[in-house]
mmCIF file of C-alpha atoms in Angstrom:
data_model
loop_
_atom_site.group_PDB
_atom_site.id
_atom_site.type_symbol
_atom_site.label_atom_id
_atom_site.label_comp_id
_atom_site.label_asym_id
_atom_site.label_seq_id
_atom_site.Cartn_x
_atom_site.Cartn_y
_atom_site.Cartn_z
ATOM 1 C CA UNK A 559 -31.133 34.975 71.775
ATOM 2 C CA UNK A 560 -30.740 36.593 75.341
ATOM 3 C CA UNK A 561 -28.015 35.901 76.962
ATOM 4 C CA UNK A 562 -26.953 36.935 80.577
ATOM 5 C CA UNK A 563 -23.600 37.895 81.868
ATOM 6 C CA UNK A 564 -22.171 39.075 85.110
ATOM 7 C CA UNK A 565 -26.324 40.635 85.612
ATOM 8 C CA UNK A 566 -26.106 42.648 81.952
ATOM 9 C CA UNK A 567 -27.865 41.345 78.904
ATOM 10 C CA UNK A 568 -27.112 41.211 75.490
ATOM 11 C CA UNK A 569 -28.852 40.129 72.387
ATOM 12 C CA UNK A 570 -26.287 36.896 71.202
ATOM 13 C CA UNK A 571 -25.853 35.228 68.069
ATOM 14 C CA UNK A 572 -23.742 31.841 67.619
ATOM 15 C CA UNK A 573 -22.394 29.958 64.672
ATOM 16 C CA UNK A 574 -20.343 27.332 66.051
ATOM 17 C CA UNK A 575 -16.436 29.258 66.879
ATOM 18 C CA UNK A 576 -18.200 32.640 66.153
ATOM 19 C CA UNK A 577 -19.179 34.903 69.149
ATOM 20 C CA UNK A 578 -21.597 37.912 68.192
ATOM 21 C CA UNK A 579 -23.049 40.144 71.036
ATOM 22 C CA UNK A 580 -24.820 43.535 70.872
ATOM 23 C CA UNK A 581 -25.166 44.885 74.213
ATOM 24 C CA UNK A 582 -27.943 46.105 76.062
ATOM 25 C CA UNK A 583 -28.648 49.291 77.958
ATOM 26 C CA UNK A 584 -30.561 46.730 81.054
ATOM 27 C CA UNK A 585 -29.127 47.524 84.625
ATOM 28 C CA UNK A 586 -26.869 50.668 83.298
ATOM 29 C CA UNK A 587 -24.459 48.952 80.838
ATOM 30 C CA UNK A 588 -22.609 51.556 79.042
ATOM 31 C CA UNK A 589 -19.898 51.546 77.014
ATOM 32 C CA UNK A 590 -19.312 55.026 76.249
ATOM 33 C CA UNK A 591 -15.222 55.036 75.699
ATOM 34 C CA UNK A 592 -15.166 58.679 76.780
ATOM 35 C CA UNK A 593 -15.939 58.014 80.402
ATOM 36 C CA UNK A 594 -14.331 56.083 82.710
ATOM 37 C CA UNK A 595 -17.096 53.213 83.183
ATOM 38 C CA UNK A 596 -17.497 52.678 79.668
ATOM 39 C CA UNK A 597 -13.636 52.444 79.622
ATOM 40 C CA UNK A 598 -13.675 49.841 82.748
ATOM 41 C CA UNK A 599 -16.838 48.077 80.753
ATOM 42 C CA UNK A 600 -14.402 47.659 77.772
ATOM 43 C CA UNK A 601 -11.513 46.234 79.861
ATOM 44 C CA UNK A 602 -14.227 43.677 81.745
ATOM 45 C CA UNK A 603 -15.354 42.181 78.565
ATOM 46 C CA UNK A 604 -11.763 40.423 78.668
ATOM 47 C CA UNK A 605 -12.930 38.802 81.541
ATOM 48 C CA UNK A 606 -16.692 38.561 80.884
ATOM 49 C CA UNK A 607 -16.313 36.375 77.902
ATOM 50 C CA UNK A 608 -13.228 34.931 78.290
ATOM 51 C CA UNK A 609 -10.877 36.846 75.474
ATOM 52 C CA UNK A 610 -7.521 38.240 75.270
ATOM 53 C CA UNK A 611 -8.405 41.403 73.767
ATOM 54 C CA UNK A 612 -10.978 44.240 72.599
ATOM 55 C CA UNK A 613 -10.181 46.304 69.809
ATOM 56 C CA UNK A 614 -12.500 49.593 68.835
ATOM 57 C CA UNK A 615 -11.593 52.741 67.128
ATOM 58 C CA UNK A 616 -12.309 56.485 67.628
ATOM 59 C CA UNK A 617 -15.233 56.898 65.108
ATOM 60 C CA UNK A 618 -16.103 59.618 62.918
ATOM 61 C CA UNK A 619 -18.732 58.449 60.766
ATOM 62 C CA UNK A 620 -16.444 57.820 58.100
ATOM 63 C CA UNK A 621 -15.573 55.266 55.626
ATOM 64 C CA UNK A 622 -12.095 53.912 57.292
ATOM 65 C CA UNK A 623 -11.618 50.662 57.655
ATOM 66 C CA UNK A 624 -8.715 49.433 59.972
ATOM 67 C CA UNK A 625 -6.985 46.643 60.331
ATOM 68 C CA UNK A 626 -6.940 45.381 64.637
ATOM 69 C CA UNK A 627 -3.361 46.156 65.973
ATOM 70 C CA UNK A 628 -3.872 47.277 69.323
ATOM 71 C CA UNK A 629 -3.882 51.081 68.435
ATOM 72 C CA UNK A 630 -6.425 53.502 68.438
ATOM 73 C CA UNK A 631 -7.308 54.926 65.230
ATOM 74 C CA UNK A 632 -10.040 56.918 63.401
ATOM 75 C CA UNK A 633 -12.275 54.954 61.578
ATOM 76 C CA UNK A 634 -15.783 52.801 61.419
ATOM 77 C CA UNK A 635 -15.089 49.409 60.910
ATOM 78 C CA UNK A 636 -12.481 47.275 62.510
ATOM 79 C CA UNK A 637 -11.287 43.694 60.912
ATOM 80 C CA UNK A 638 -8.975 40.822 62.656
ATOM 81 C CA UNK A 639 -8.091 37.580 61.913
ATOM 82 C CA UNK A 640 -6.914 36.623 65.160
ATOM 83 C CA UNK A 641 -8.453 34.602 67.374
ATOM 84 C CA UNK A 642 -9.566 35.324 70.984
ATOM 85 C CA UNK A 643 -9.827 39.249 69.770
ATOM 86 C CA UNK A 644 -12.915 40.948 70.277
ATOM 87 C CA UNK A 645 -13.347 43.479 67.789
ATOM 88 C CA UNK A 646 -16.899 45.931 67.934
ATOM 89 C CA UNK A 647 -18.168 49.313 67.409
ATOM 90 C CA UNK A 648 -20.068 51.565 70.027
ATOM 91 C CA UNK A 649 -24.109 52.827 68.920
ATOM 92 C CA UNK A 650 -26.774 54.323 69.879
ATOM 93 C CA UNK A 651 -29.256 54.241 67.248
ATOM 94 C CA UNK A 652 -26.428 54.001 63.833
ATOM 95 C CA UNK A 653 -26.433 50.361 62.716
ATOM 96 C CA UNK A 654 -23.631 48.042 63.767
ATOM 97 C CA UNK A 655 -22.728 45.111 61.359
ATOM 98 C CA UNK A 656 -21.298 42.128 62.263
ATOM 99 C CA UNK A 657 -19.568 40.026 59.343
ATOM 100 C CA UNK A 658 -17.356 37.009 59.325
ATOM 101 C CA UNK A 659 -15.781 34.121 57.169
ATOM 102 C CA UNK A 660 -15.343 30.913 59.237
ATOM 103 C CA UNK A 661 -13.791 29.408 56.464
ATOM 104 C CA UNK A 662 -10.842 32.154 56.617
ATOM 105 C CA UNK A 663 -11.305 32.948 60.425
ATOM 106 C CA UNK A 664 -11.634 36.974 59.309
ATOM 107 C CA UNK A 665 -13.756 39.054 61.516
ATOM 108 C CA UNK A 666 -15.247 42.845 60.838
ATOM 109 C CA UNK A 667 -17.418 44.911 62.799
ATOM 110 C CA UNK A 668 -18.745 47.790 61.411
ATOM 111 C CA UNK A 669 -20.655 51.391 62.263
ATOM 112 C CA UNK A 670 -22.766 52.406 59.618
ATOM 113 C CA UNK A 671 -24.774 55.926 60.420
ATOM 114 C CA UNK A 672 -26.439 57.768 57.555
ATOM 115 C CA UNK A 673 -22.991 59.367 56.371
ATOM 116 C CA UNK A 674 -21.178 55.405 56.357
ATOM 117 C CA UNK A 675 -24.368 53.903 54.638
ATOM 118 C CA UNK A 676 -23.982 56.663 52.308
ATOM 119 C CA UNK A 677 -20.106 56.262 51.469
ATOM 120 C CA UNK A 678 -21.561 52.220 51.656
ATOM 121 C CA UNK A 679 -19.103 51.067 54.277
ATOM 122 C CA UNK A 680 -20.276 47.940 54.412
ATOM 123 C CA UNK A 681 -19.519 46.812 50.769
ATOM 124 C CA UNK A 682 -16.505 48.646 51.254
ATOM 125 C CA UNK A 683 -15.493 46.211 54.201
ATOM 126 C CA UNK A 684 -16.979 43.283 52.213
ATOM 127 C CA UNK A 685 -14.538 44.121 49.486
ATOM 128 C CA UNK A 686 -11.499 44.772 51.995
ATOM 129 C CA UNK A 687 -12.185 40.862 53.676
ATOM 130 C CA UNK A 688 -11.999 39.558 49.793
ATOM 131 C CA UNK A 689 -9.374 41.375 48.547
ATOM 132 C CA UNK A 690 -6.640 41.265 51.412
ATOM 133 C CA UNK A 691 -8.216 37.761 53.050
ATOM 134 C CA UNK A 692 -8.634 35.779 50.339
ATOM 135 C CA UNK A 693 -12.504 35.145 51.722
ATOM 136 C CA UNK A 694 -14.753 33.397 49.595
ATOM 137 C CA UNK A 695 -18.186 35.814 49.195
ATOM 138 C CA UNK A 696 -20.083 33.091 49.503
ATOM 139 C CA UNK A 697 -18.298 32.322 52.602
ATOM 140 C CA UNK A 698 -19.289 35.976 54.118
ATOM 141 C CA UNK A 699 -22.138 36.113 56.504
ATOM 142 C CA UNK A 700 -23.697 39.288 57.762
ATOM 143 C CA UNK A 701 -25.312 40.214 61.263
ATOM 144 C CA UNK A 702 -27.122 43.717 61.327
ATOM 145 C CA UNK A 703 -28.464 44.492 64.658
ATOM 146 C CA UNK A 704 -29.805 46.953 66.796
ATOM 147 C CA UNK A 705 -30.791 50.621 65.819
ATOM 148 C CA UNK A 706 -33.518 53.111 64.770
ATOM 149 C CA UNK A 707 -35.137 51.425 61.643
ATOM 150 C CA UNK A 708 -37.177 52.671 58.826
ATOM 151 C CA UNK A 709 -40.111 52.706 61.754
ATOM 152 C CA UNK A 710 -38.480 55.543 63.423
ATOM 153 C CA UNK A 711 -35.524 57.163 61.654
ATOM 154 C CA UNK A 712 -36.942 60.525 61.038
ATOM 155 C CA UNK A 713 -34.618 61.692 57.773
ATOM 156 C CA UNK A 714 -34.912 65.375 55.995
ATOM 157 C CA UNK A 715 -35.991 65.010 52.735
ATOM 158 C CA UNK A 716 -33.093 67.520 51.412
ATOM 159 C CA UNK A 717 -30.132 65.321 52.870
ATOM 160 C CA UNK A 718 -31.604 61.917 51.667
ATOM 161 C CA UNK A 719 -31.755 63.483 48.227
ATOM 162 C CA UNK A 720 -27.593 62.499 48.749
ATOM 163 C CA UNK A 721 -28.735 59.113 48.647
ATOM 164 C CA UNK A 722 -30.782 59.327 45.400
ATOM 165 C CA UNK A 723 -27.264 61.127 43.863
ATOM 166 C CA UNK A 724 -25.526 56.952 44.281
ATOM 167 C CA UNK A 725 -26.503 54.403 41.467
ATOM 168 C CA UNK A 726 -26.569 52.154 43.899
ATOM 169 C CA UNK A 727 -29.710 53.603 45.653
ATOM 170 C CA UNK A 728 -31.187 55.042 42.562
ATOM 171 C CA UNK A 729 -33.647 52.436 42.308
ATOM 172 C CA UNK A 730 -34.905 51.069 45.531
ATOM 173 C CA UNK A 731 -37.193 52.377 47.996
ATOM 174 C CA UNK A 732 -35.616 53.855 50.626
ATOM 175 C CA UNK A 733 -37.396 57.102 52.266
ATOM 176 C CA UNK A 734 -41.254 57.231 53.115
ATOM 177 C CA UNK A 735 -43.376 59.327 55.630
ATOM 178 C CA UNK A 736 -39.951 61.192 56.344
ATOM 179 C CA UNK A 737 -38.441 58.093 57.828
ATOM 180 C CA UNK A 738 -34.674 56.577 56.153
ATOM 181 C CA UNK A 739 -34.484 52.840 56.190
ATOM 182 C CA UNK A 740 -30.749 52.001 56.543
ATOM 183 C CA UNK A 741 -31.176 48.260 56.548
ATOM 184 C CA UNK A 742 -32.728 48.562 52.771
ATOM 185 C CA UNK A 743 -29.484 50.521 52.054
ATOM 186 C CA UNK A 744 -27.254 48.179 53.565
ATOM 187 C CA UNK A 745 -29.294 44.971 52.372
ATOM 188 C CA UNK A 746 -28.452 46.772 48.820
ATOM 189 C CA UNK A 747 -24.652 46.824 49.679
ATOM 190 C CA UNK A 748 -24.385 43.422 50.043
ATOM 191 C CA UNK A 749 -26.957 41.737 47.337
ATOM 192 C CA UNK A 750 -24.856 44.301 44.931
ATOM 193 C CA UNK A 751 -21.761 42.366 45.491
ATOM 194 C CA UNK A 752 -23.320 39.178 44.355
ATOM 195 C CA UNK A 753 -23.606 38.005 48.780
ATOM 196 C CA UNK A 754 -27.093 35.573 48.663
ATOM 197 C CA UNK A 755 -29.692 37.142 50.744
ATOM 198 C CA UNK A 756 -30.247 33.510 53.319
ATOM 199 C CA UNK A 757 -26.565 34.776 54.637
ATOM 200 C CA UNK A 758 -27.818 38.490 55.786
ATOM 201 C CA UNK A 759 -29.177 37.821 59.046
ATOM 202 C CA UNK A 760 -31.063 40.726 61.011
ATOM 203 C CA UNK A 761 -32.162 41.033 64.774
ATOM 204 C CA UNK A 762 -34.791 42.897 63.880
ATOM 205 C CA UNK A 763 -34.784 45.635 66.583
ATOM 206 C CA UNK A 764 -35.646 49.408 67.359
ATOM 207 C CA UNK A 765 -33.628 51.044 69.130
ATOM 208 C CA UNK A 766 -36.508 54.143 69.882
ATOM 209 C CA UNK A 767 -39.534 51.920 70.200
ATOM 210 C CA UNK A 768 -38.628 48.105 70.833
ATOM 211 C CA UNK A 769 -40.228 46.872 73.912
ATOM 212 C CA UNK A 770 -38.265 43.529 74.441
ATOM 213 C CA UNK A 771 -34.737 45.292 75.348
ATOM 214 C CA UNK A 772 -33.554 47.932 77.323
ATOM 215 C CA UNK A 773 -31.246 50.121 74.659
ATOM 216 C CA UNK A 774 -30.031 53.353 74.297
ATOM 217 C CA UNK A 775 -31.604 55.639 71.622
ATOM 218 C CA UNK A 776 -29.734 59.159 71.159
ATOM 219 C CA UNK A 777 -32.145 60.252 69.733
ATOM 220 C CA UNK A 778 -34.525 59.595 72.159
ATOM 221 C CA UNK A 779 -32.107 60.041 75.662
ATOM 222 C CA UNK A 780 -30.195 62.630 73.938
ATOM 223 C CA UNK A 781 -26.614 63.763 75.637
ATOM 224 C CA UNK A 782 -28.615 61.300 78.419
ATOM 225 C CA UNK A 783 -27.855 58.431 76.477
ATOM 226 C CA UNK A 784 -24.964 55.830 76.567
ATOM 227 C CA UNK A 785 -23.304 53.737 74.276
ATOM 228 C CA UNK A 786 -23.688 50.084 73.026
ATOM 229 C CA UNK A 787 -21.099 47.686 72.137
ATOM 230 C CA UNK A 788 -21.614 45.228 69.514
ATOM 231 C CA UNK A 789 -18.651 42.724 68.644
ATOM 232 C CA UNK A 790 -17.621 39.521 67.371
ATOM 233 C CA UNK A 791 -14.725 37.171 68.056
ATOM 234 C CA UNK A 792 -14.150 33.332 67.494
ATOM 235 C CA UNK A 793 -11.785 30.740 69.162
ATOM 236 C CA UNK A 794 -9.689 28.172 67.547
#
């Protein structure tokens, strides 16, 4: 649903203790951590939503996968288990993944651009919250939001043969009319690790050619265009 804060929107999702925003580009809202006002927009979401900390990395289209301690580091998806930490990942048209275990109280949020969905990131991170959390999978629950979908996501034919070169992507269909659909890939992360599908929740948005929100599309606003934020946190 829409929610309103301090005259920005953002596209919100609750489940009881579990905060999930993706931000909006409406009114200029840009989180961009290599300018000063995204840096300033980072700090106010302490205030804005009423947390203790934010926690983001430097990313690099990678497979990383930190654990929050306060540090920057290099990576694409960013876990915590402590409450009253907002942890997110900055887009503007790569997919950002929410996931959480209320159960356990474990929190991820991850960046998955062609080169992450390729390395599959997100099962990656899946695997990290069962393995070191003790999280039950059928405890996991998965928020995909904004970014340019299978609608939009113009894709060369000789790089997604990459894709085609994973078992895990072997079989579906991923690529038609020139256009990559990232959610399919993703969607195939997750049902691959045995997660049911009723926990895989999508917004269901374009970032190049939704009309409902104001977002920033690289590829559309090129070096124009801003950063989103998308994160989760919970309180206890």
């Amino acid at each position: 649903m829409k929610s309103v804060i301090n005259n920005f929107e953002y596209i919100e999702i609750l489940d009881e203790n579990i905060n999930m925003n993706f931000s909006t580009a409406k009114n200029g809202l840009d989180f961009n951590m290599n300018t000063e006002n995204g840096l300033n927009n980072l700090e106010n979401i302490k205030d804005w939503f009423n947390v203790n900390k934010v926690g983001y990395l430097k990313q690099t289209h990678s497979d990383n996968i930190l654990v929050y301690d306060g540090l920057m580091h290099d990576g694409d998806a960013i876990i915590t288990d402590k409450p009253n930490v907002a942890v997110g990942v900055f887009t503007a048209d790569c997919v950002p993944i929410l996931i959480y275990s209320k159960k356990r109280n474990v929190i991820a949020a991850v960046h998955s651009g062609w080169k992450g969905t390729l390395s599959q990131i997100v099962l990656k991170t899946v695997k990290k919250l069962i393995n070191e959390y003790d999280v039950d999978l059928d405890d996991i629950k998965v928020c995909i939001g904004p970014h340019n979908r299978s609608c939009c996501y113009d894709f060369g034919e000789e790089t997604v043969k990459k894709f085609y070169e994973v078992d895990i992507y072997k079989n579906i269909h991923i690529y038609e009319n020139g256009k990559l659909d990232l959610k399919k890939c993703i969607v195939k992360q997750l049902l691959s690790l045995g997660l049911i599908e009723n926990n895989i929740k999508d917004v269901n948005v374009c970032t190049f050619c939704n009309n409902e929100y104001d977002l920033f599309s690289y590829r559309k606003h090129k070096e124009d265009s801003g950063r989103m934020f998308s994160f989760i946190f919970f309180k206890v």
